[in-house]
Amino acid sequence: MQTPKDLHKAGLKITLPRLKVLNLFENGDNRHLSAEEVYKQLLASGEDVSLATVYRVLTQFELSGILVRHHFEGDKSVFELNHGEHHDHIVCMQCGHIEEFFDSAIESRQKKIAAEHGFAIHDHSLYIYGDCTREKCPNRRSE
Amino acid sequence: MQTPKDLHKAGLKITLPRLKVLNLFENGDNRHLSAEEVYKQLLASGEDVSLATVYRVLTQFELSGILVRHHFEGDKSVFELNHGEHHDHIVCMQCGHIEEFFDSAIESRQKKIAAEHGFAIHDHSLYIYGDCTREKCPNRRSE
DNA sequence: TTATAAATGAGAATGTTTATCATTTACTCC
DNA sequence: GGAGTAAATGATAAACATTCTCATTTATAA
């Protein structure tokens, strides 16, 4: 993944804050991060970036297609790398664990519905909320 | 629709602010309202309710199942009456016009996907964003 | 290497939503 | 029907995520 090239293509200068943020998404543990999480992780690893810059950079990356923004339930935006293939999300309400899925049946039904209602479809967002049943889910419900 | 009864069932006292808010949703022009819109419409019709009360009442109505909360794109919550039948929304990004739909094929695919990923599904949200092609859409694109 | 436009940092400002607390109101019991 | 009690309200402060402002710094092009 040629990140400096991506930045350049987007008309953005190659700066340290931008590289640090990109690095988090590319090499971090968590593929889905909020602005606050990005900021805290940078601070934790000794990087000194201002919160305002984090917000600016995330928004610019969204506009240039490097990141995708999601509005999960709650009030804050969550970002992930745009690896080109659209997918939807299923989110655990106990531990926040996120899994991704793509379902062509749902996708085609959506197109059909938009057409039936006379809408030119731009975009859609589908989030499924539930309880994951992973061993490590902290608030795991006994089964 | 027996609204005082609904309030009572929810353990809420029957107060003027609550009746006014309910009335807006039941008899107003717009089925989908944000807290700010509820507040402004009450002010406009001469009713004197505090913004804090509007937020409180909306949240209580959501908890007791009288209203459903939606997170359309953007930062504010939008509410609508819970008439018992789940549905999803298609939203015009030009004029904000909202249409509702229900698609059993999508619903059943979602259940299947949740099961495949080991999730106990609570809930989901599906929003389709596009341009409506209604005559009165102010930013209507020429076809 | 220097000029210039862009990017950054710090903090103020914004918009939405929640908390606080004194005052008012609806409901219960006699 | 009227007093007591817990709940509801209003006004305002606070919290929260996010954006803006502007002086200073930095990356890039010439």
mmCIF file of C-alpha atoms (C1' of nucleotides) in Angstrom:
data_model
loop_
_atom_site.group_PDB
_atom_site.id
_atom_site.type_symbol
_atom_site.label_atom_id
_atom_site.label_comp_id
_atom_site.label_asym_id
_atom_site.label_seq_id
_atom_site.Cartn_x
_atom_site.Cartn_y
_atom_site.Cartn_z
ATOM 1 C CA MET A 1 0.000 0.000 0.000
ATOM 2 C CA GLN A 2 1.667 3.189 -1.237
ATOM 3 C CA THR A 3 0.424 5.659 1.297
ATOM 4 C CA PRO A 4 2.526 8.695 0.453
ATOM 5 C CA LYS A 5 1.357 8.256 -3.105
ATOM 6 C CA ASP A 6 -2.260 8.176 -1.907
ATOM 7 C CA LEU A 7 -1.728 11.401 -0.025
ATOM 8 C CA HIS A 8 -0.165 13.038 -3.023
ATOM 9 C CA LYS A 9 -2.951 11.894 -5.308
ATOM 10 C CA ALA A 10 -5.400 13.483 -2.916
ATOM 11 C CA GLY A 11 -3.591 16.812 -3.144
ATOM 12 C CA LEU A 12 -2.407 16.543 0.443
ATOM 13 C CA LYS A 13 1.091 17.241 1.608
ATOM 14 C CA ILE A 14 3.007 14.410 3.170
ATOM 15 C CA THR A 15 3.256 15.419 6.794
ATOM 16 C CA LEU A 16 4.099 13.585 9.960
ATOM 17 C CA PRO A 17 0.627 13.772 11.508
ATOM 18 C CA ARG A 18 -0.928 12.350 8.364
ATOM 19 C CA LEU A 19 1.556 9.510 8.147
ATOM 20 C CA LYS A 20 1.064 8.686 11.812
ATOM 21 C CA VAL A 21 -2.704 8.523 11.440
ATOM 22 C CA LEU A 22 -2.469 6.372 8.336
ATOM 23 C CA ASN A 23 -0.038 4.077 10.086
ATOM 24 C CA LEU A 24 -2.493 3.512 12.916
ATOM 25 C CA PHE A 25 -5.169 2.339 10.523
ATOM 26 C CA GLU A 26 -2.771 0.210 8.507
ATOM 27 C CA ASN A 27 -0.816 -1.412 11.313
ATOM 28 C CA GLY A 28 -2.938 -1.001 14.434
ATOM 29 C CA ASP A 29 -4.915 -3.669 16.234
ATOM 30 C CA ASN A 30 -8.238 -2.079 15.560
ATOM 31 C CA ARG A 31 -9.505 -1.449 12.048
ATOM 32 C CA HIS A 32 -12.327 0.817 13.276
ATOM 33 C CA LEU A 33 -11.316 3.942 15.178
ATOM 34 C CA SER A 34 -13.002 7.103 16.389
ATOM 35 C CA ALA A 35 -11.213 10.469 16.395
ATOM 36 C CA GLU A 36 -10.763 10.245 20.145
ATOM 37 C CA GLU A 37 -9.278 6.763 19.866
ATOM 38 C CA VAL A 38 -6.856 7.866 17.177
ATOM 39 C CA TYR A 39 -5.805 10.790 19.341
ATOM 40 C CA LYS A 40 -5.329 8.666 22.455
ATOM 41 C CA GLN A 41 -3.395 5.968 20.657
ATOM 42 C CA LEU A 42 -1.044 8.551 19.179
ATOM 43 C CA LEU A 43 -0.480 10.101 22.598
ATOM 44 C CA ALA A 44 0.069 6.669 24.127
ATOM 45 C CA SER A 45 2.777 5.845 21.604
ATOM 46 C CA GLY A 46 4.538 9.108 22.367
ATOM 47 C CA GLU A 47 3.447 10.865 19.207
ATOM 48 C CA ASP A 48 2.464 14.462 19.756
ATOM 49 C CA VAL A 49 -0.453 15.425 17.533
ATOM 50 C CA SER A 50 -3.202 17.864 18.339
ATOM 51 C CA LEU A 51 -6.803 16.719 18.538
ATOM 52 C CA ALA A 52 -7.820 19.387 16.041
ATOM 53 C CA THR A 53 -5.374 17.945 13.550
ATOM 54 C CA VAL A 54 -6.727 14.459 14.083
ATOM 55 C CA TYR A 55 -10.217 15.664 13.236
ATOM 56 C CA ARG A 56 -8.975 17.617 10.228
ATOM 57 C CA VAL A 57 -6.950 14.727 8.900
ATOM 58 C CA LEU A 58 -9.752 12.211 9.333
ATOM 59 C CA THR A 59 -12.167 14.458 7.477
ATOM 60 C CA GLN A 60 -9.689 15.057 4.668
ATOM 61 C CA PHE A 61 -9.009 11.353 4.368
ATOM 62 C CA GLU A 62 -12.705 10.689 4.171
ATOM 63 C CA LEU A 63 -13.143 13.287 1.425
ATOM 64 C CA SER A 64 -10.247 11.902 -0.578
ATOM 65 C CA GLY A 65 -11.508 8.354 -0.233
ATOM 66 C CA ILE A 66 -8.698 7.012 1.935
ATOM 67 C CA LEU A 67 -11.020 6.384 4.869
ATOM 68 C CA VAL A 68 -14.710 5.599 5.199
ATOM 69 C CA ARG A 69 -16.795 7.166 7.955
ATOM 70 C CA HIS A 70 -19.449 5.241 9.843
ATOM 71 C CA HIS A 71 -22.160 6.368 12.214
ATOM 72 C CA PHE A 72 -22.669 3.467 14.540
ATOM 73 C CA GLU A 73 -25.246 3.891 17.272
ATOM 74 C CA GLY A 74 -24.153 6.643 19.596
ATOM 75 C CA ASP A 75 -22.862 10.057 18.815
ATOM 76 C CA LYS A 76 -19.368 9.706 17.468
ATOM 77 C CA SER A 77 -18.033 8.871 14.020
ATOM 78 C CA VAL A 78 -15.890 5.798 13.439
ATOM 79 C CA PHE A 79 -13.449 5.478 10.566
ATOM 80 C CA GLU A 80 -11.826 2.593 8.722
ATOM 81 C CA LEU A 81 -9.523 2.231 5.745
ATOM 82 C CA ASN A 82 -11.287 2.217 2.410
ATOM 83 C CA HIS A 83 -10.063 -0.956 0.797
ATOM 84 C CA GLY A 84 -12.361 -0.492 -2.134
ATOM 85 C CA GLU A 85 -14.903 -3.185 -1.416
ATOM 86 C CA HIS A 86 -18.144 -2.018 0.119
ATOM 87 C CA HIS A 87 -19.321 -3.961 3.134
ATOM 88 C CA ASP A 88 -21.743 -3.612 6.010
ATOM 89 C CA HIS A 89 -21.229 -4.146 9.732
ATOM 90 C CA ILE A 90 -22.530 -6.223 12.589
ATOM 91 C CA VAL A 91 -21.710 -4.710 15.958
ATOM 92 C CA CYS A 92 -21.705 -6.321 19.408
ATOM 93 C CA MET A 93 -23.558 -4.140 21.902
ATOM 94 C CA GLN A 94 -21.770 -5.756 24.831
ATOM 95 C CA CYS A 95 -18.102 -5.449 23.847
ATOM 96 C CA GLY A 96 -18.101 -3.302 20.719
ATOM 97 C CA HIS A 97 -16.613 -6.056 18.586
ATOM 98 C CA ILE A 98 -17.281 -5.399 14.896
ATOM 99 C CA GLU A 99 -17.532 -7.888 12.064
ATOM 100 C CA GLU A 100 -17.959 -7.076 8.405
ATOM 101 C CA PHE A 101 -20.121 -8.729 5.825
ATOM 102 C CA PHE A 102 -21.278 -8.329 2.275
ATOM 103 C CA ASP A 103 -24.506 -9.781 0.997
ATOM 104 C CA SER A 104 -25.332 -9.421 -2.658
ATOM 105 C CA ALA A 105 -28.973 -10.337 -2.102
ATOM 106 C CA ILE A 106 -29.382 -7.382 0.252
ATOM 107 C CA GLU A 107 -27.485 -5.095 -2.082
ATOM 108 C CA SER A 108 -29.704 -5.905 -5.046
ATOM 109 C CA ARG A 109 -32.898 -5.618 -3.022
ATOM 110 C CA GLN A 110 -31.790 -2.139 -1.957
ATOM 111 C CA LYS A 111 -31.272 -1.054 -5.544
ATOM 112 C CA LYS A 112 -34.678 -2.370 -6.433
ATOM 113 C CA ILE A 113 -36.345 -0.582 -3.521
ATOM 114 C CA ALA A 114 -34.669 2.726 -4.370
ATOM 115 C CA ALA A 115 -35.833 2.419 -7.963
ATOM 116 C CA GLU A 116 -39.397 1.592 -6.899
ATOM 117 C CA HIS A 117 -39.483 4.730 -4.767
ATOM 118 C CA GLY A 118 -38.043 6.884 -7.527
ATOM 119 C CA PHE A 119 -34.753 7.516 -5.774
ATOM 120 C CA ALA A 120 -31.345 7.777 -7.424
ATOM 121 C CA ILE A 121 -29.347 5.876 -4.847
ATOM 122 C CA HIS A 122 -26.122 7.444 -3.566
ATOM 123 C CA ASP A 123 -25.247 5.346 -0.671
ATOM 124 C CA HIS A 124 -26.613 3.262 2.129
ATOM 125 C CA SER A 125 -25.739 2.187 5.607
ATOM 126 C CA LEU A 126 -26.730 -1.064 7.231
ATOM 127 C CA TYR A 127 -25.762 -1.898 10.785
ATOM 128 C CA ILE A 128 -26.890 -4.987 12.639
ATOM 129 C CA TYR A 129 -26.680 -4.738 16.417
ATOM 130 C CA GLY A 130 -26.580 -7.755 18.699
ATOM 131 C CA ASP A 131 -24.600 -9.767 21.201
ATOM 132 C CA CYS A 132 -21.608 -11.635 19.911
ATOM 133 C CA THR A 133 -20.983 -14.966 21.569
ATOM 134 C CA ARG A 134 -17.207 -14.909 21.540
ATOM 135 C CA GLU A 135 -15.346 -16.329 24.527
ATOM 136 C CA LYS A 136 -13.654 -13.040 25.161
ATOM 137 C CA CYS A 137 -16.768 -10.881 25.037
ATOM 138 C CA PRO A 138 -16.629 -9.346 28.530
ATOM 139 C CA ASN A 139 -20.366 -9.179 29.078
ATOM 140 C CA ARG A 140 -21.090 -12.484 27.504
ATOM 141 C CA ARG A 141 -24.555 -13.749 28.240
ATOM 142 C CA SER A 142 -24.691 -17.299 29.538
ATOM 143 C CA GLU A 143 -26.303 -19.552 26.958
ATOM 144 C CA MET B 1 -54.973 5.918 19.766
ATOM 145 C CA GLN B 2 -55.318 6.181 23.543
ATOM 146 C CA THR B 3 -52.341 8.287 24.381
ATOM 147 C CA PRO B 4 -52.990 9.008 28.055
ATOM 148 C CA LYS B 5 -53.334 5.275 28.508
ATOM 149 C CA ASP B 6 -49.972 4.743 26.791
ATOM 150 C CA LEU B 7 -48.358 7.236 29.138
ATOM 151 C CA HIS B 8 -49.874 5.568 32.148
ATOM 152 C CA LYS B 9 -48.777 2.123 31.013
ATOM 153 C CA ALA B 10 -45.240 3.470 30.730
ATOM 154 C CA GLY B 11 -45.336 4.685 34.326
ATOM 155 C CA LEU B 12 -45.308 8.307 33.224
ATOM 156 C CA LYS B 13 -47.546 10.967 34.633
ATOM 157 C CA ILE B 14 -49.945 12.644 32.255
ATOM 158 C CA THR B 15 -48.566 16.136 31.952
ATOM 159 C CA LEU B 16 -49.118 18.967 29.528
ATOM 160 C CA PRO B 17 -45.635 18.885 27.981
ATOM 161 C CA ARG B 18 -45.955 15.165 27.299
ATOM 162 C CA LEU B 19 -49.379 15.505 25.740
ATOM 163 C CA LYS B 20 -48.188 18.380 23.577
ATOM 164 C CA VAL B 21 -45.229 16.400 22.288
ATOM 165 C CA LEU B 22 -47.371 13.359 21.574
ATOM 166 C CA ASN B 23 -49.888 15.525 19.780
ATOM 167 C CA LEU B 24 -47.179 16.855 17.460
ATOM 168 C CA PHE B 25 -46.227 13.374 16.372
ATOM 169 C CA GLU B 26 -49.829 12.227 16.020
ATOM 170 C CA ASN B 27 -51.309 15.241 14.283
ATOM 171 C CA GLY B 28 -48.361 17.151 12.835
ATOM 172 C CA ASP B 29 -47.323 17.397 9.184
ATOM 173 C CA ASN B 30 -44.051 15.644 9.701
ATOM 174 C CA ARG B 31 -43.827 12.115 11.044
ATOM 175 C CA HIS B 32 -40.064 12.390 11.648
ATOM 176 C CA LEU B 33 -38.910 15.095 14.054
ATOM 177 C CA SER B 34 -35.689 16.022 15.830
ATOM 178 C CA ALA B 35 -35.683 17.428 19.363
ATOM 179 C CA GLU B 36 -34.981 20.893 18.003
ATOM 180 C CA GLU B 37 -37.861 20.634 15.556
ATOM 181 C CA VAL B 38 -40.242 19.522 18.301
ATOM 182 C CA TYR B 39 -39.111 22.434 20.438
ATOM 183 C CA LYS B 40 -39.492 24.996 17.646
ATOM 184 C CA GLN B 41 -42.883 23.741 16.586
ATOM 185 C CA LEU B 42 -44.140 23.950 20.152
ATOM 186 C CA LEU B 43 -42.839 27.500 20.496
ATOM 187 C CA ALA B 44 -44.367 28.451 17.157
ATOM 188 C CA SER B 45 -47.779 27.240 18.244
ATOM 189 C CA GLY B 46 -47.564 29.281 21.418
ATOM 190 C CA GLU B 47 -46.847 26.364 23.712
ATOM 191 C CA ASP B 48 -44.267 27.085 26.343
ATOM 192 C CA VAL B 49 -42.083 24.051 26.953
ATOM 193 C CA SER B 50 -38.435 24.008 27.871
ATOM 194 C CA LEU B 51 -35.874 22.431 25.574
ATOM 195 C CA ALA B 52 -34.624 20.284 28.441
ATOM 196 C CA THR B 53 -38.106 18.875 28.873
ATOM 197 C CA VAL B 54 -38.358 18.113 25.183
ATOM 198 C CA TYR B 55 -35.160 16.057 25.343
ATOM 199 C CA ARG B 56 -36.275 14.311 28.515
ATOM 200 C CA VAL B 57 -39.692 13.471 27.155
ATOM 201 C CA LEU B 58 -38.341 12.180 23.862
ATOM 202 C CA THR B 59 -35.896 9.896 25.649
ATOM 203 C CA GLN B 60 -38.583 8.624 28.006
ATOM 204 C CA PHE B 61 -40.928 7.961 25.100
ATOM 205 C CA GLU B 62 -38.207 6.047 23.357
ATOM 206 C CA LEU B 63 -37.522 3.925 26.441
ATOM 207 C CA SER B 64 -41.182 3.157 26.904
ATOM 208 C CA GLY B 65 -41.628 2.253 23.264
ATOM 209 C CA ILE B 66 -43.904 5.129 22.281
ATOM 210 C CA LEU B 67 -41.326 6.596 19.913
ATOM 211 C CA VAL B 68 -38.477 5.132 17.871
ATOM 212 C CA ARG B 69 -35.181 6.956 17.588
ATOM 213 C CA HIS B 70 -33.228 7.113 14.336
ATOM 214 C CA HIS B 71 -29.692 8.214 13.592
ATOM 215 C CA PHE B 72 -29.828 9.525 10.063
ATOM 216 C CA GLU B 73 -26.585 10.828 8.638
ATOM 217 C CA GLY B 74 -25.551 13.892 10.548
ATOM 218 C CA ASP B 75 -25.370 14.433 14.235
ATOM 219 C CA LYS B 76 -28.879 14.695 15.558
ATOM 220 C CA SER B 77 -31.450 12.070 16.500
ATOM 221 C CA VAL B 78 -34.800 11.917 14.752
ATOM 222 C CA PHE B 79 -37.903 10.387 16.300
ATOM 223 C CA GLU B 80 -41.128 8.916 14.988
ATOM 224 C CA LEU B 81 -44.169 7.226 16.490
ATOM 225 C CA ASN B 82 -43.746 3.516 17.049
ATOM 226 C CA HIS B 83 -46.739 2.065 15.282
ATOM 227 C CA GLY B 84 -45.538 -1.430 15.963
ATOM 228 C CA GLU B 85 -44.423 -2.403 12.486
ATOM 229 C CA HIS B 86 -40.707 -2.243 11.894
ATOM 230 C CA HIS B 87 -39.614 -0.493 8.741
ATOM 231 C CA ASP B 88 -36.513 1.033 7.212
ATOM 232 C CA HIS B 89 -35.984 4.412 5.588
ATOM 233 C CA ILE B 90 -34.891 5.935 2.329
ATOM 234 C CA VAL B 91 -33.794 9.545 2.698
ATOM 235 C CA CYS B 92 -33.410 12.252 0.049
ATOM 236 C CA MET B 93 -30.095 14.026 0.437
ATOM 237 C CA GLN B 94 -31.364 17.064 -1.436
ATOM 238 C CA CYS B 95 -34.580 17.881 0.388
ATOM 239 C CA GLY B 96 -34.635 15.571 3.404
ATOM 240 C CA HIS B 97 -37.802 13.822 2.260
ATOM 241 C CA ILE B 98 -38.152 10.440 3.930
ATOM 242 C CA GLU B 99 -39.968 7.364 2.691
ATOM 243 C CA GLU B 100 -40.446 4.133 4.567
ATOM 244 C CA PHE B 101 -40.211 0.595 3.340
ATOM 245 C CA PHE B 102 -40.221 -2.943 4.570
ATOM 246 C CA ASP B 103 -38.592 -5.775 2.696
ATOM 247 C CA SER B 104 -38.957 -9.265 4.064
ATOM 248 C CA ALA B 105 -36.146 -10.576 1.869
ATOM 249 C CA ILE B 106 -33.705 -8.131 3.482
ATOM 250 C CA GLU B 107 -35.037 -8.897 6.940
ATOM 251 C CA SER B 108 -34.526 -12.622 6.583
ATOM 252 C CA ARG B 109 -31.071 -12.229 5.050
ATOM 253 C CA GLN B 110 -30.084 -10.138 8.063
ATOM 254 C CA LYS B 111 -31.215 -12.813 10.476
ATOM 255 C CA LYS B 112 -29.252 -15.374 8.542
ATOM 256 C CA ILE B 113 -26.121 -13.236 8.519
ATOM 257 C CA ALA B 114 -26.320 -12.582 12.258
ATOM 258 C CA ALA B 115 -26.664 -16.293 12.912
ATOM 259 C CA GLU B 116 -23.722 -17.112 10.650
ATOM 260 C CA HIS B 117 -21.539 -14.700 12.594
ATOM 261 C CA GLY B 118 -22.696 -16.055 15.951
ATOM 262 C CA PHE B 119 -24.581 -12.921 16.923
ATOM 263 C CA ALA B 120 -27.847 -12.789 18.847
ATOM 264 C CA ILE B 121 -29.512 -9.999 16.907
ATOM 265 C CA HIS B 122 -31.099 -7.159 18.876
ATOM 266 C CA ASP B 123 -31.813 -4.646 16.283
ATOM 267 C CA HIS B 124 -30.665 -3.212 13.007
ATOM 268 C CA SER B 125 -30.747 0.021 11.093
ATOM 269 C CA LEU B 126 -30.831 0.386 7.360
ATOM 270 C CA TYR B 127 -30.847 3.753 5.668
ATOM 271 C CA ILE B 128 -30.689 4.282 1.938
ATOM 272 C CA TYR B 129 -29.518 7.725 0.875
ATOM 273 C CA GLY B 130 -30.215 9.175 -2.540
ATOM 274 C CA ASP B 131 -31.954 11.844 -4.562
ATOM 275 C CA CYS B 132 -35.707 11.690 -4.745
ATOM 276 C CA THR B 133 -37.195 12.760 -8.040
ATOM 277 C CA ARG B 134 -40.319 14.409 -6.733
ATOM 278 C CA GLU B 135 -41.552 17.566 -8.441
ATOM 279 C CA LYS B 136 -41.279 19.533 -5.247
ATOM 280 C CA CYS B 137 -37.749 18.462 -4.375
ATOM 281 C CA PRO B 138 -36.035 21.862 -4.292
ATOM 282 C CA ASN B 139 -32.684 20.689 -5.575
ATOM 283 C CA ARG B 140 -34.125 18.343 -8.111
ATOM 284 C CA ARG B 141 -31.629 17.160 -10.673
ATOM 285 C CA SER B 142 -32.754 17.505 -14.269
ATOM 286 C CA GLU B 143 -33.283 14.086 -15.815
ATOM 287 C "C1'" DT C 1 17.292 28.161 -0.884
ATOM 288 C "C1'" DT C 2 13.771 30.766 -0.720
ATOM 289 C "C1'" DA C 3 9.023 32.053 -1.459
ATOM 290 C "C1'" DT C 4 4.441 30.581 -0.847
ATOM 291 C "C1'" DA C 5 0.664 28.105 0.114
ATOM 292 C "C1'" DA C 6 -0.692 24.591 3.075
ATOM 293 C "C1'" DA C 7 -0.636 22.330 7.661
ATOM 294 C "C1'" DT C 8 -0.353 22.480 12.481
ATOM 295 C "C1'" DG C 9 -1.241 23.489 17.542
ATOM 296 C "C1'" DA C 10 -3.655 25.650 21.121
ATOM 297 C "C1'" DG C 11 -7.567 27.071 22.571
ATOM 298 C "C1'" DA C 12 -12.032 29.328 21.751
ATOM 299 C "C1'" DA C 13 -16.458 28.459 19.812
ATOM 300 C "C1'" DT C 14 -20.336 25.662 18.192
ATOM 301 C "C1'" DG C 15 -24.173 22.469 18.286
ATOM 302 C "C1'" DT C 16 -26.401 18.746 20.450
ATOM 303 C "C1'" DT C 17 -27.497 16.542 24.455
ATOM 304 C "C1'" DT C 18 -27.415 15.652 29.529
ATOM 305 C "C1'" DA C 19 -27.115 17.015 34.499
ATOM 306 C "C1'" DT C 20 -28.333 20.032 38.462
ATOM 307 C "C1'" DC C 21 -31.461 21.893 41.515
ATOM 308 C "C1'" DA C 22 -35.014 24.761 43.116
ATOM 309 C "C1'" DT C 23 -39.870 25.126 42.063
ATOM 310 C "C1'" DT C 24 -44.121 23.273 40.420
ATOM 311 C "C1'" DT C 25 -47.322 19.622 39.326
ATOM 312 C "C1'" DA C 26 -49.820 15.199 39.107
ATOM 313 C "C1'" DC C 27 -51.403 11.491 41.559
ATOM 314 C "C1'" DT C 28 -52.466 8.674 46.073
ATOM 315 C "C1'" DC C 29 -54.480 8.093 50.350
ATOM 316 C "C1'" DC C 30 -57.491 9.500 53.771
ATOM 317 C "C1'" DG D 1 -62.022 16.982 47.983
ATOM 318 C "C1'" DG D 2 -57.445 18.246 50.193
ATOM 319 C "C1'" DA D 3 -52.759 17.334 51.987
ATOM 320 C "C1'" DG D 4 -48.550 14.725 51.343
ATOM 321 C "C1'" DT D 5 -45.171 12.738 48.318
ATOM 322 C "C1'" DA D 6 -42.734 11.542 44.531
ATOM 323 C "C1'" DA D 7 -42.232 12.855 39.960
ATOM 324 C "C1'" DA D 8 -41.932 16.509 36.399
ATOM 325 C "C1'" DT D 9 -40.577 20.908 34.929
ATOM 326 C "C1'" DG D 10 -37.781 25.157 33.753
ATOM 327 C "C1'" DA D 11 -33.668 27.615 33.668
ATOM 328 C "C1'" DT D 12 -29.212 27.200 33.331
ATOM 329 C "C1'" DA D 13 -24.771 25.035 33.688
ATOM 330 C "C1'" DA D 14 -22.102 21.327 32.084
ATOM 331 C "C1'" DA D 15 -20.555 17.653 29.058
ATOM 332 C "C1'" DC D 16 -19.467 15.926 24.800
ATOM 333 C "C1'" DA D 17 -17.930 15.590 20.057
ATOM 334 C "C1'" DT D 18 -16.622 18.483 16.593
ATOM 335 C "C1'" DT D 19 -15.317 22.735 14.051
ATOM 336 C "C1'" DC D 20 -13.235 27.281 13.737
ATOM 337 C "C1'" DT D 21 -9.630 30.940 14.357
ATOM 338 C "C1'" DC D 22 -5.308 32.552 13.889
ATOM 339 C "C1'" DA D 23 -0.521 32.856 14.804
ATOM 340 C "C1'" DT D 24 3.354 29.802 13.885
ATOM 341 C "C1'" DT D 25 5.542 26.101 11.478
ATOM 342 C "C1'" DT D 26 6.344 23.076 7.577
ATOM 343 C "C1'" DA D 27 6.394 20.900 2.948
ATOM 344 C "C1'" DT D 28 6.889 21.689 -1.654
ATOM 345 C "C1'" DA D 29 7.899 24.112 -6.163
ATOM 346 C "C1'" DA D 30 10.797 27.167 -8.607
#
